[in-house]
PDB file of C-alpha atoms in Angstrom:
ATOM      1  CA  MET A  14       0.006  -0.350  -0.046  1.00 92.00           C
ATOM      2  CA  GLU A  15       1.309   3.552  -0.947  1.00 93.00           C
ATOM      3  CA  TYR A  16       0.411   6.548   1.075  1.00 97.00           C
ATOM      4  CA  THR A  17      -0.459  10.186   0.435  1.00 97.00           C
ATOM      5  CA  THR A  18      -0.675  13.601   2.121  1.00 98.00           C
ATOM      6  CA  LEU A  19      -4.547  14.172   2.250  1.00 98.00           C
ATOM      7  CA  GLY A  20      -5.176  18.054   0.763  1.00 98.00           C
ATOM      8  CA  SER A  21      -3.519  20.692   3.573  1.00 98.00           C
ATOM      9  CA  THR A  22      -4.397  18.579   6.501  1.00 98.00           C
ATOM     10  CA  GLY A  23      -0.955  16.937   6.487  1.00 98.00           C
ATOM     11  CA  MET A  24      -2.620  13.401   6.971  1.00 98.00           C
ATOM     12  CA  GLU A  25      -1.068  10.514   5.432  1.00 98.00           C
ATOM     13  CA  VAL A  26      -3.704   8.365   4.082  1.00 98.00           C
ATOM     14  CA  SER A  27      -3.868   5.425   1.924  1.00 98.00           C
ATOM     15  CA  GLU A  28      -4.127   5.572  -2.076  1.00 98.00           C
ATOM     16  CA  ILE A  29      -7.729   3.583  -1.104  1.00 98.00           C
ATOM     17  CA  CYS A  30     -10.199   5.104   1.245  1.00 98.00           C
ATOM     18  CA  LEU A  31     -12.478   2.453   2.071  1.00 98.00           C
ATOM     19  CA  GLY A  32     -16.475   3.608   1.844  1.00 97.00           C
ATOM     20  CA  CYS A  33     -18.566   2.252   4.497  1.00 96.00           C
ATOM     21  CA  MET A  34     -22.362   2.814   2.797  1.00 94.00           C
ATOM     22  CA  SER A  35     -22.733  -0.825   2.694  1.00 93.00           C
ATOM     23  CA  PHE A  36     -22.302  -1.759   6.151  1.00 95.00           C
ATOM     24  CA  GLY A  37     -25.694  -1.920   8.195  1.00 92.00           C
ATOM     25  CA  SER A  38     -29.058  -3.718   7.552  1.00 85.00           C
ATOM     26  CA  SER A  39     -31.322  -0.549   5.854  1.00 72.00           C
ATOM     27  CA  ASP A  40     -31.116  -2.468   1.890  1.00 76.00           C
ATOM     28  CA  GLU A  41     -31.198  -5.887   1.155  1.00 76.00           C
ATOM     29  CA  TRP A  42     -27.555  -5.891  -0.499  1.00 78.00           C
ATOM     30  CA  MET A  43     -25.774  -4.583   2.546  1.00 83.00           C
ATOM     31  CA  LEU A  44     -23.371  -6.306   5.220  1.00 91.00           C
ATOM     32  CA  ASP A  45     -24.045  -7.443   9.046  1.00 90.00           C
ATOM     33  CA  GLU A  46     -21.801  -6.121  11.498  1.00 92.00           C
ATOM     34  CA  GLY A  47     -19.756  -9.836  11.358  1.00 93.00           C
ATOM     35  CA  GLU A  48     -19.789  -9.281   7.288  1.00 93.00           C
ATOM     36  CA  SER A  49     -18.859  -5.793   7.769  1.00 95.00           C
ATOM     37  CA  ARG A  50     -15.983  -7.072  10.202  1.00 96.00           C
ATOM     38  CA  GLU A  51     -14.341  -9.307   7.627  1.00 97.00           C
ATOM     39  CA  ILE A  52     -14.187  -6.229   5.252  1.00 97.00           C
ATOM     40  CA  ILE A  53     -12.774  -3.719   7.353  1.00 97.00           C
ATOM     41  CA  GLU A  54      -9.920  -6.360   9.583  1.00 98.00           C
ATOM     42  CA  ARG A  55      -8.797  -7.480   5.736  1.00 98.00           C
ATOM     43  CA  ALA A  56      -8.805  -3.973   4.660  1.00 98.00           C
ATOM     44  CA  ILE A  57      -6.188  -3.059   7.566  1.00 98.00           C
ATOM     45  CA  ASP A  58      -4.212  -6.189   6.553  1.00 98.00           C
ATOM     46  CA  LEU A  59      -3.838  -4.779   3.136  1.00 98.00           C
ATOM     47  CA  GLY A  60      -2.556  -1.322   4.271  1.00 98.00           C
ATOM     48  CA  ILE A  61      -5.627   0.443   4.308  1.00 98.00           C
ATOM     49  CA  ASN A  62      -5.947   3.301   7.176  1.00 98.00           C
ATOM     50  CA  PHE A  63      -8.605   5.680   5.768  1.00 98.00           C
ATOM     51  CA  PHE A  64     -12.172   5.187   6.575  1.00 98.00           C
ATOM     52  CA  ASP A  65     -15.281   6.900   5.308  1.00 98.00           C
ATOM     53  CA  THR A  66     -18.515   6.840   6.931  1.00 98.00           C
ATOM     54  CA  ALA A  67     -21.582   8.951   7.531  1.00 98.00           C
ATOM     55  CA  ASN A  68     -24.502   9.446  10.117  1.00 97.00           C
ATOM     56  CA  VAL A  69     -27.010   8.036   7.580  1.00 95.00           C
ATOM     57  CA  TYR A  70     -25.569   5.145   6.547  1.00 95.00           C
ATOM     58  CA  SER A  71     -28.081   2.846   8.079  1.00 93.00           C
ATOM     59  CA  ARG A  72     -29.235   5.393  10.675  1.00 93.00           C
ATOM     60  CA  GLY A  73     -25.816   4.934  12.262  1.00 94.00           C
ATOM     61  CA  GLU A  74     -25.351   1.387  11.990  1.00 96.00           C
ATOM     62  CA  SER A  75     -22.370   1.915   9.945  1.00 97.00           C
ATOM     63  CA  GLU A  76     -20.369   4.196  12.591  1.00 98.00           C
ATOM     64  CA  GLU A  77     -21.235   1.383  15.366  1.00 97.00           C
ATOM     65  CA  ILE A  78     -19.973  -1.546  13.107  1.00 97.00           C
ATOM     66  CA  LEU A  79     -16.768   0.955  11.900  1.00 98.00           C
ATOM     67  CA  GLY A  80     -16.109   2.041  15.391  1.00 97.00           C
ATOM     68  CA  ASN A  81     -16.531  -1.233  16.768  1.00 97.00           C
ATOM     69  CA  VAL A  82     -13.991  -2.955  14.716  1.00 97.00           C
ATOM     70  CA  LEU A  83     -11.603  -0.313  14.732  1.00 98.00           C
ATOM     71  CA  ALA A  84     -11.410  -0.207  18.929  1.00 97.00           C
ATOM     72  CA  ASP A  85      -9.297  -3.273  18.129  1.00 96.00           C
ATOM     73  CA  TYR A  86      -6.859  -1.429  16.425  1.00 96.00           C
ATOM     74  CA  ASP A  87      -4.497   1.185  17.113  1.00 94.00           C
ATOM     75  CA  ARG A  88      -6.347   4.411  16.344  1.00 93.00           C
ATOM     76  CA  ASP A  89      -3.226   6.583  16.144  1.00 95.00           C
ATOM     77  CA  LYS A  90      -2.615   5.295  12.699  1.00 96.00           C
ATOM     78  CA  GLN A  91      -6.268   5.259  11.574  1.00 97.00           C
ATOM     79  CA  VAL A  92      -7.917   8.410   9.458  1.00 98.00           C
ATOM     80  CA  VAL A  93     -11.632   8.316   9.933  1.00 98.00           C
ATOM     81  CA  ALA A  94     -14.116  10.313   8.135  1.00 98.00           C
ATOM     82  CA  THR A  95     -17.795  10.802   8.951  1.00 98.00           C
ATOM     83  CA  LYS A  96     -20.521  13.213   7.421  1.00 98.00           C
ATOM     84  CA  VAL A  97     -23.692  15.450   8.485  1.00 98.00           C
ATOM     85  CA  TYR A  98     -26.293  16.591   6.540  1.00 97.00           C
ATOM     86  CA  GLY A  99     -29.181  14.087   5.577  1.00 95.00           C
ATOM     87  CA  GLU A 100     -32.246  13.272   7.815  1.00 94.00           C
ATOM     88  CA  MET A 101     -31.709  10.892  10.843  1.00 94.00           C
ATOM     89  CA  GLY A 102     -35.413  10.696  11.731  1.00 92.00           C
ATOM     90  CA  GLU A 103     -38.812  12.433  11.295  1.00 91.00           C
ATOM     91  CA  GLY A 104     -39.939  15.705  12.717  1.00 91.00           C
ATOM     92  CA  PRO A 105     -37.938  19.233  13.223  1.00 94.00           C
ATOM     93  CA  ASN A 106     -34.285  19.636  13.569  1.00 94.00           C
ATOM     94  CA  GLN A 107     -33.164  15.951  12.194  1.00 93.00           C
ATOM     95  CA  GLN A 108     -31.541  16.914   8.997  1.00 95.00           C
ATOM     96  CA  GLY A 109     -29.391  20.013   7.670  1.00 97.00           C
ATOM     97  CA  LEU A 110     -26.027  21.891   8.780  1.00 98.00           C
ATOM     98  CA  SER A 111     -27.579  23.960  11.366  1.00 98.00           C
ATOM     99  CA  ARG A 112     -25.489  24.496  14.632  1.00 98.00           C
ATOM    100  CA  LYS A 113     -28.303  22.505  16.735  1.00 98.00           C
ATOM    101  CA  THR A 114     -28.240  19.505  14.080  1.00 98.00           C
ATOM    102  CA  ILE A 115     -24.492  19.641  13.859  1.00 98.00           C
ATOM    103  CA  GLU A 116     -23.848  19.810  17.508  1.00 98.00           C
ATOM    104  CA  GLN A 117     -26.089  16.989  18.266  1.00 97.00           C
ATOM    105  CA  GLU A 118     -25.383  14.770  14.952  1.00 98.00           C
ATOM    106  CA  LEU A 119     -21.607  15.611  15.988  1.00 98.00           C
ATOM    107  CA  SER A 120     -22.064  14.276  19.282  1.00 98.00           C
ATOM    108  CA  ASN A 121     -24.112  10.909  18.571  1.00 98.00           C
ATOM    109  CA  SER A 122     -21.538  10.419  15.491  1.00 98.00           C
ATOM    110  CA  LEU A 123     -18.752  10.243  18.101  1.00 98.00           C
ATOM    111  CA  GLU A 124     -20.535   8.391  20.290  1.00 98.00           C
ATOM    112  CA  ARG A 125     -21.222   5.501  17.987  1.00 98.00           C
ATOM    113  CA  LEU A 126     -17.819   5.472  16.891  1.00 98.00           C
ATOM    114  CA  GLY A 127     -16.807   5.181  20.519  1.00 98.00           C
ATOM    115  CA  MET A 128     -14.024   7.901  19.870  1.00 97.00           C
ATOM    116  CA  ASP A 129     -12.981  11.727  20.939  1.00 97.00           C
ATOM    117  CA  THR A 130     -12.235  13.269  18.161  1.00 98.00           C
ATOM    118  CA  VAL A 131     -13.007  12.128  14.351  1.00 98.00           C
ATOM    119  CA  ASP A 132     -10.612  13.383  12.014  1.00 98.00           C
ATOM    120  CA  LEU A 133     -12.188  14.620   9.284  1.00 98.00           C
ATOM    121  CA  TYR A 134     -15.987  15.684   9.283  1.00 98.00           C
ATOM    122  CA  GLN A 135     -17.465  16.729   6.484  1.00 98.00           C
ATOM    123  CA  ILE A 136     -20.841  18.125   5.171  1.00 98.00           C
ATOM    124  CA  HIS A 137     -22.948  15.365   3.108  1.00 96.00           C
ATOM    125  CA  ARG A 138     -24.301  18.138   1.161  1.00 97.00           C
ATOM    126  CA  TRP A 139     -24.877  22.036   0.632  1.00 96.00           C
ATOM    127  CA  ASP A 140     -27.904  23.229   2.982  1.00 97.00           C
ATOM    128  CA  TYR A 141     -29.958  25.976   1.379  1.00 97.00           C
ATOM    129  CA  ASP A 142     -31.607  26.739   4.491  1.00 97.00           C
ATOM    130  CA  THR A 143     -28.856  27.946   6.644  1.00 98.00           C
ATOM    131  CA  PRO A 144     -26.407  30.392   6.023  1.00 98.00           C
ATOM    132  CA  ILE A 145     -22.768  28.972   5.105  1.00 98.00           C
ATOM    133  CA  GLU A 146     -21.468  31.147   7.517  1.00 98.00           C
ATOM    134  CA  THR A 147     -23.592  29.548  10.782  1.00 98.00           C
ATOM    135  CA  THR A 148     -22.560  26.118   9.403  1.00 98.00           C
ATOM    136  CA  LEU A 149     -18.989  27.190   8.892  1.00 98.00           C
ATOM    137  CA  ARG A 150     -18.991  28.621  12.800  1.00 98.00           C
ATOM    138  CA  ALA A 151     -20.183  25.312  14.220  1.00 98.00           C
ATOM    139  CA  LEU A 152     -18.075  23.455  12.433  1.00 98.00           C
ATOM    140  CA  ASP A 153     -15.062  26.071  13.400  1.00 98.00           C
ATOM    141  CA  ASP A 154     -16.249  25.709  16.935  1.00 98.00           C
ATOM    142  CA  ALA A 155     -16.212  21.698  17.151  1.00 98.00           C
ATOM    143  CA  VAL A 156     -12.550  21.950  15.995  1.00 98.00           C
ATOM    144  CA  GLU A 157     -11.848  24.261  18.776  1.00 98.00           C
ATOM    145  CA  ARG A 158     -13.335  22.310  21.101  1.00 98.00           C
ATOM    146  CA  GLY A 159     -11.353  19.063  19.803  1.00 98.00           C
ATOM    147  CA  GLN A 160     -14.243  16.645  18.399  1.00 98.00           C
ATOM    148  CA  VAL A 161     -13.210  17.440  15.027  1.00 98.00           C
ATOM    149  CA  ARG A 162      -9.652  17.736  13.616  1.00 98.00           C
ATOM    150  CA  HIS A 163     -10.394  18.751  10.258  1.00 98.00           C
ATOM    151  CA  VAL A 164     -13.724  19.785   7.932  1.00 98.00           C
ATOM    152  CA  GLY A 165     -14.430  18.818   4.465  1.00 98.00           C
ATOM    153  CA  ALA A 166     -17.298  19.381   1.768  1.00 98.00           C
ATOM    154  CA  SER A 167     -19.522  16.782  -0.480  1.00 98.00           C
ATOM    155  CA  SER A 168     -21.014  17.056  -3.925  1.00 97.00           C
ATOM    156  CA  MET A 169     -21.943  20.979  -4.270  1.00 97.00           C
ATOM    157  CA  TRP A 170     -21.325  23.695  -7.004  1.00 97.00           C
ATOM    158  CA  ALA A 171     -17.697  24.729  -7.452  1.00 97.00           C
ATOM    159  CA  HIS A 172     -19.000  28.811  -7.098  1.00 97.00           C
ATOM    160  CA  GLN A 173     -20.785  27.346  -3.520  1.00 98.00           C
ATOM    161  CA  PHE A 174     -17.292  25.735  -2.493  1.00 98.00           C
ATOM    162  CA  GLN A 175     -15.094  28.959  -3.454  1.00 98.00           C
ATOM    163  CA  ARG A 176     -17.725  30.891  -1.011  1.00 98.00           C
ATOM    164  CA  ALA A 177     -17.429  28.800   1.353  1.00 98.00           C
ATOM    165  CA  LEU A 178     -13.667  29.011   1.291  1.00 98.00           C
ATOM    166  CA  ASP A 179     -13.411  32.762   0.727  1.00 98.00           C
ATOM    167  CA  ILE A 180     -15.588  33.605   3.945  1.00 98.00           C
ATOM    168  CA  ALA A 181     -13.406  30.796   6.055  1.00 98.00           C
ATOM    169  CA  GLU A 182     -10.488  32.853   4.814  1.00 98.00           C
ATOM    170  CA  ARG A 183     -12.237  36.177   5.549  1.00 98.00           C
ATOM    171  CA  GLU A 184     -13.452  35.194   9.188  1.00 98.00           C
ATOM    172  CA  GLY A 185     -10.482  33.080  10.180  1.00 98.00           C
ATOM    173  CA  LEU A 186     -12.402  29.828  10.557  1.00 98.00           C
ATOM    174  CA  ALA A 187     -11.778  26.285   9.696  1.00 98.00           C
ATOM    175  CA  ARG A 188     -11.417  25.913   5.936  1.00 98.00           C
ATOM    176  CA  PHE A 189     -12.871  22.870   4.276  1.00 98.00           C
ATOM    177  CA  GLU A 190      -9.878  21.008   3.406  1.00 98.00           C
ATOM    178  CA  THR A 191     -11.002  17.804   1.412  1.00 98.00           C
ATOM    179  CA  MET A 192     -13.640  17.411  -1.599  1.00 98.00           C
ATOM    180  CA  GLN A 193     -15.826  14.130  -1.524  1.00 98.00           C
ATOM    181  CA  ASN A 194     -17.636  14.244  -4.831  1.00 96.00           C
ATOM    182  CA  LEU A 195     -18.754  12.293  -8.197  1.00 96.00           C
ATOM    183  CA  TYR A 196     -16.079  11.131 -10.259  1.00 96.00           C
ATOM    184  CA  HIS A 197     -15.357   8.332 -12.624  1.00 96.00           C
ATOM    185  CA  LEU A 198     -14.595   7.674 -16.576  1.00 97.00           C
ATOM    186  CA  THR A 199     -18.402   8.186 -17.152  1.00 95.00           C
ATOM    187  CA  TYR A 200     -19.066  11.301 -14.784  1.00 95.00           C
ATOM    188  CA  ARG A 201     -15.946  14.081 -15.183  1.00 96.00           C
ATOM    189  CA  GLU A 202     -18.083  16.964 -14.662  1.00 95.00           C
ATOM    190  CA  GLU A 203     -15.925  18.140 -11.979  1.00 97.00           C
ATOM    191  CA  GLU A 204     -13.163  18.764 -14.032  1.00 97.00           C
ATOM    192  CA  ARG A 205     -14.897  21.780 -15.564  1.00 97.00           C
ATOM    193  CA  GLU A 206     -14.303  24.481 -12.335  1.00 97.00           C
ATOM    194  CA  MET A 207     -14.393  21.882  -8.629  1.00 98.00           C
ATOM    195  CA  TYR A 208     -11.132  20.713  -9.287  1.00 98.00           C
ATOM    196  CA  PRO A 209      -9.146  23.646 -10.886  1.00 98.00           C
ATOM    197  CA  ILE A 210     -10.529  25.204  -7.513  1.00 98.00           C
ATOM    198  CA  CYS A 211      -9.248  21.761  -5.446  1.00 98.00           C
ATOM    199  CA  ARG A 212      -5.497  22.179  -6.923  1.00 98.00           C
ATOM    200  CA  ARG A 213      -5.709  26.162  -6.291  1.00 97.00           C
ATOM    201  CA  GLU A 214      -6.604  25.587  -2.877  1.00 98.00           C
ATOM    202  CA  ASN A 215      -4.491  22.163  -1.743  1.00 98.00           C
ATOM    203  CA  VAL A 216      -7.535  20.524  -1.013  1.00 98.00           C
ATOM    204  CA  GLY A 217      -7.829  16.692  -1.032  1.00 98.00           C
ATOM    205  CA  VAL A 218      -9.880  14.949  -3.478  1.00 98.00           C
ATOM    206  CA  ILE A 219     -11.658  11.747  -2.611  1.00 98.00           C
ATOM    207  CA  PRO A 220     -14.404  10.724  -5.190  1.00 98.00           C
ATOM    208  CA  TRP A 221     -17.060   9.037  -4.542  1.00 96.00           C
ATOM    209  CA  SER A 222     -18.786   6.010  -6.676  1.00 94.00           C
ATOM    210  CA  PRO A 223     -15.118   5.637  -8.847  1.00 96.00           C
ATOM    211  CA  LEU A 224     -16.964   2.532 -10.349  1.00 95.00           C
ATOM    212  CA  GLY A 225     -19.883   4.067 -11.343  1.00 93.00           C
ATOM    213  CA  ALA A 226     -22.245   2.286  -9.072  1.00 89.00           C
ATOM    214  CA  GLY A 227     -20.722  -0.596 -10.369  1.00 91.00           C
ATOM    215  CA  TYR A 228     -21.435   0.452 -14.151  1.00 93.00           C
ATOM    216  CA  LEU A 229     -17.624   0.195 -14.917  1.00 95.00           C
ATOM    217  CA  THR A 230     -17.521  -3.551 -13.335  1.00 94.00           C
ATOM    218  CA  ARG A 231     -18.952  -5.366 -16.174  1.00 93.00           C
ATOM    219  CA  PRO A 232     -20.021  -5.019 -19.847  1.00 93.00           C
ATOM    220  CA  HIS A 233     -23.025  -2.616 -20.650  1.00 87.00           C
ATOM    221  CA  GLU A 234     -25.488  -4.643 -21.274  1.00 84.00           C
ATOM    222  CA  ASP A 235     -25.088  -6.609 -18.196  1.00 80.00           C
ATOM    223  CA  PHE A 236     -25.077  -3.879 -15.698  1.00 72.00           C
ATOM    224  CA  ASP A 237     -29.326  -3.607 -15.675  1.00 62.00           C
ATOM    225  CA  GLU A 238     -29.398  -7.256 -14.413  1.00 61.00           C
ATOM    226  CA  THR A 239     -27.783  -6.867 -10.932  1.00 57.00           C
ATOM    227  CA  ALA A 240     -29.277  -5.967  -7.869  1.00 55.00           C
ATOM    228  CA  ARG A 241     -27.041  -2.636  -7.690  1.00 52.00           C
ATOM    229  CA  GLY A 242     -27.763  -2.112 -11.406  1.00 50.00           C
ATOM    230  CA  GLU A 243     -31.797  -1.859 -10.548  1.00 54.00           C
ATOM    231  CA  HIS A 244     -31.274  -0.156  -7.272  1.00 49.00           C
ATOM    232  CA  GLU A 245     -29.324   2.628  -9.411  1.00 51.00           C
ATOM    233  CA  LEU A 246     -32.242   2.602 -11.907  1.00 52.00           C
ATOM    234  CA  ASP A 247     -34.934   3.070  -9.246  1.00 47.00           C
ATOM    235  CA  TYR A 248     -32.835   5.904  -7.744  1.00 47.00           C
ATOM    236  CA  GLY A 249     -32.478   7.788 -11.122  1.00 49.00           C
ATOM    237  CA  THR A 250     -28.826   7.875 -11.773  1.00 54.00           C
ATOM    238  CA  GLN A 251     -27.818   8.964 -14.918  1.00 59.00           C
ATOM    239  CA  TYR A 252     -24.381   9.280 -15.698  1.00 57.00           C
ATOM    240  CA  HIS A 253     -24.452   5.464 -17.291  1.00 67.00           C
ATOM    241  CA  GLU A 254     -26.891   6.304 -19.619  1.00 67.00           C
ATOM    242  CA  GLY A 255     -24.937   9.700 -21.229  1.00 76.00           C
ATOM    243  CA  PRO A 256     -23.485   9.780 -24.556  1.00 84.00           C
ATOM    244  CA  GLY A 257     -20.185   7.856 -24.919  1.00 91.00           C
ATOM    245  CA  SER A 258     -20.743   5.821 -21.954  1.00 93.00           C
ATOM    246  CA  GLU A 259     -21.245   2.807 -23.669  1.00 94.00           C
ATOM    247  CA  GLU A 260     -18.228   3.050 -25.854  1.00 96.00           C
ATOM    248  CA  ILE A 261     -16.208   3.892 -22.946  1.00 96.00           C
ATOM    249  CA  ASN A 262     -17.448   0.935 -21.195  1.00 96.00           C
ATOM    250  CA  ALA A 263     -16.547  -1.551 -23.973  1.00 96.00           C
ATOM    251  CA  ARG A 264     -12.800   0.058 -23.842  1.00 98.00           C
ATOM    252  CA  VAL A 265     -12.468  -0.293 -20.049  1.00 98.00           C
ATOM    253  CA  GLN A 266     -13.529  -4.044 -20.921  1.00 97.00           C
ATOM    254  CA  GLU A 267     -11.107  -4.371 -24.138  1.00 98.00           C
ATOM    255  CA  LEU A 268      -8.296  -2.948 -21.935  1.00 98.00           C
ATOM    256  CA  ALA A 269      -9.128  -5.278 -18.889  1.00 98.00           C
ATOM    257  CA  ASP A 270      -8.691  -8.148 -21.319  1.00 97.00           C
ATOM    258  CA  GLU A 271      -5.449  -7.047 -22.734  1.00 97.00           C
ATOM    259  CA  LYS A 272      -3.966  -6.491 -19.466  1.00 97.00           C
ATOM    260  CA  ASP A 273      -5.411  -9.660 -17.966  1.00 97.00           C
ATOM    261  CA  VAL A 274      -7.132  -7.859 -15.066  1.00 98.00           C
ATOM    262  CA  THR A 275     -10.719  -7.038 -14.340  1.00 98.00           C
ATOM    263  CA  MET A 276     -12.873  -3.884 -15.644  1.00 98.00           C
ATOM    264  CA  ALA A 277     -12.950  -2.570 -11.977  1.00 97.00           C
ATOM    265  CA  GLN A 278      -9.159  -2.809 -11.208  1.00 98.00           C
ATOM    266  CA  ILE A 279      -8.588  -0.872 -14.811  1.00 98.00           C
ATOM    267  CA  ALA A 280     -11.235   1.746 -13.979  1.00 98.00           C
ATOM    268  CA  LEU A 281      -9.861   1.965 -10.174  1.00 98.00           C
ATOM    269  CA  ALA A 282      -6.216   2.318 -12.107  1.00 98.00           C
ATOM    270  CA  TRP A 283      -7.639   5.486 -13.929  1.00 98.00           C
ATOM    271  CA  HIS A 284      -8.026   7.249 -10.801  1.00 98.00           C
ATOM    272  CA  PHE A 285      -4.817   6.368  -9.526  1.00 98.00           C
ATOM    273  CA  HIS A 286      -3.236   7.995 -12.357  1.00 97.00           C
ATOM    274  CA  LYS A 287      -4.956  11.040 -12.273  1.00 97.00           C
ATOM    275  CA  GLU A 288      -2.993  13.711  -9.933  1.00 95.00           C
ATOM    276  CA  HIS A 289      -5.913  15.448  -8.600  1.00 95.00           C
ATOM    277  CA  VAL A 290      -7.261  12.616  -7.109  1.00 98.00           C
ATOM    278  CA  THR A 291      -6.017  11.778  -3.741  1.00 98.00           C
ATOM    279  CA  ALA A 292      -7.740   8.677  -2.721  1.00 98.00           C
ATOM    280  CA  PRO A 293     -11.158   6.964  -4.042  1.00 98.00           C
ATOM    281  CA  ILE A 294     -13.826   5.749  -2.018  1.00 98.00           C
ATOM    282  CA  LEU A 295     -14.126   2.227  -2.311  1.00 97.00           C
ATOM    283  CA  GLY A 296     -17.246   0.609  -1.248  1.00 93.00           C
ATOM    284  CA  THR A 297     -17.297  -3.085  -1.869  1.00 92.00           C
ATOM    285  CA  SER A 298     -19.038  -6.020  -0.123  1.00 90.00           C
ATOM    286  CA  SER A 299     -16.405  -8.740  -1.264  1.00 93.00           C
ATOM    287  CA  ILE A 300     -13.204  -9.892   0.067  1.00 96.00           C
ATOM    288  CA  GLU A 301     -11.687 -10.697  -3.214  1.00 97.00           C
ATOM    289  CA  HIS A 302     -12.542  -7.580  -4.955  1.00 96.00           C
ATOM    290  CA  LEU A 303     -11.361  -5.044  -2.190  1.00 97.00           C
ATOM    291  CA  GLU A 304      -8.119  -7.490  -2.857  1.00 98.00           C
ATOM    292  CA  GLN A 305      -8.135  -6.974  -6.704  1.00 97.00           C
ATOM    293  CA  ALA A 306      -8.607  -3.137  -5.615  1.00 97.00           C
ATOM    294  CA  VAL A 307      -5.541  -3.021  -3.995  1.00 98.00           C
ATOM    295  CA  GLU A 308      -4.011  -4.848  -6.986  1.00 98.00           C
ATOM    296  CA  ALA A 309      -5.026  -1.945  -9.312  1.00 98.00           C
ATOM    297  CA  LEU A 310      -2.480   0.235  -7.486  1.00 98.00           C
ATOM    298  CA  ASP A 311       0.126  -1.642  -9.723  1.00 97.00           C
ATOM    299  CA  ILE A 312      -1.555  -1.567 -13.063  1.00 97.00           C
ATOM    300  CA  SER A 313       0.318   0.765 -15.248  1.00 97.00           C
ATOM    301  CA  LEU A 314      -1.732   2.842 -17.949  1.00 98.00           C
ATOM    302  CA  SER A 315       0.193   4.662 -20.405  1.00 98.00           C
ATOM    303  CA  GLU A 316      -0.506   8.211 -21.707  1.00 98.00           C
ATOM    304  CA  SER A 317      -2.136   6.599 -24.517  1.00 98.00           C
ATOM    305  CA  ASP A 318      -4.322   4.160 -22.711  1.00 98.00           C
ATOM    306  CA  LEU A 319      -5.522   7.031 -20.746  1.00 98.00           C
ATOM    307  CA  GLU A 320      -6.268   8.984 -23.565  1.00 98.00           C
ATOM    308  CA  TYR A 321      -8.479   5.920 -25.217  1.00 98.00           C
ATOM    309  CA  LEU A 322     -10.269   5.496 -22.198  1.00 98.00           C
ATOM    310  CA  GLU A 323     -11.544   9.012 -22.136  1.00 98.00           C
ATOM    311  CA  GLU A 324     -11.498  10.029 -25.482  1.00 97.00           C
ATOM    312  CA  PRO A 325     -15.513   9.149 -26.128  1.00 97.00           C
ATOM    313  CA  TYR A 326     -16.354  11.151 -23.076  1.00 96.00           C
ATOM    314  CA  HIS A 327     -19.198  13.692 -23.818  1.00 93.00           C
ATOM    315  CA  PRO A 328     -20.726  16.336 -21.122  1.00 92.00           C
ATOM    316  CA  VAL A 329     -23.768  14.760 -19.042  1.00 90.00           C
ATOM    317  CA  PRO A 330     -25.948  16.557 -17.087  1.00 89.00           C
ATOM    318  CA  ILE A 331     -24.860  17.540 -13.197  1.00 90.00           C
ATOM    319  CA  TYR A 332     -25.458  14.835 -10.918  1.00 86.00           C
ATOM    320  CA  GLY A 333     -25.110  13.950  -6.992  1.00 86.00           C
ATOM    321  CA  HIS A 334     -25.404  17.531  -5.878  1.00 87.00           C
ATOM    322  CA  ASP A 335     -28.774  17.067  -4.430  1.00 79.00           C
TER     323      ASP A 335
END
């Protein structure tokens, strides 16, 4: 495993972040605590030290499972990230980024994780009902209290992210040091505005869904037949239906056959070759797929390989901000 610096945080993280959305019981494709433990422990064996969860993942079960497993390991070596914004219950003050919601949800997340401090606390989306100044001050106070080491953001418009950075600098508040957004071979809209900001501001980039929710792991015609494919179609995912997506899928398959690796490994290797990507967030329910992902770190793609994979791409509608 190779390690890299996460933006301006100075923290050393593995070049793969283990996504924990599949840990819990809120859907049929998710893993219970025993199955999740096997994945987390194997990830640690492979050198992964970076874990991303959220309060909304199975209404806190994911945080509980992750915390229970990591308690058996050296906390000093781990980098743990969680998120706040999504709905955690019925009634008022159960979602969003108000000071009240941030403070109560952070307290609940820390309790579930069994930790006094979380390394990275991220806003899961932009809250249109709460002034960003209010959110930033609440996050800054959490840093001052020692409950949070660094703060980050997730999918939003580039102008919103820049505004948040400017306000934090002007007011002397903790600034967003990471961006977690949707990015993969068939959804590259973030390259236009968001990633130039991240490069200029030394913001760590940790893309979610680097395999396109599984679309880049199997031939195009097979995607809709999988349980995950059906879930994504029901959810309204569009990025695998864009102009050029089917051709990109075919080229991933072609290169995978040529190099005798899996399609998923090619799609991940592409991320590892992008200088603006710090660590893609990999969600998996299989130890075999986890091991293959780590093996993908050793796959070399030439400039012509990268151009071949990227050439069919056409702009697609913005997705993932809501």
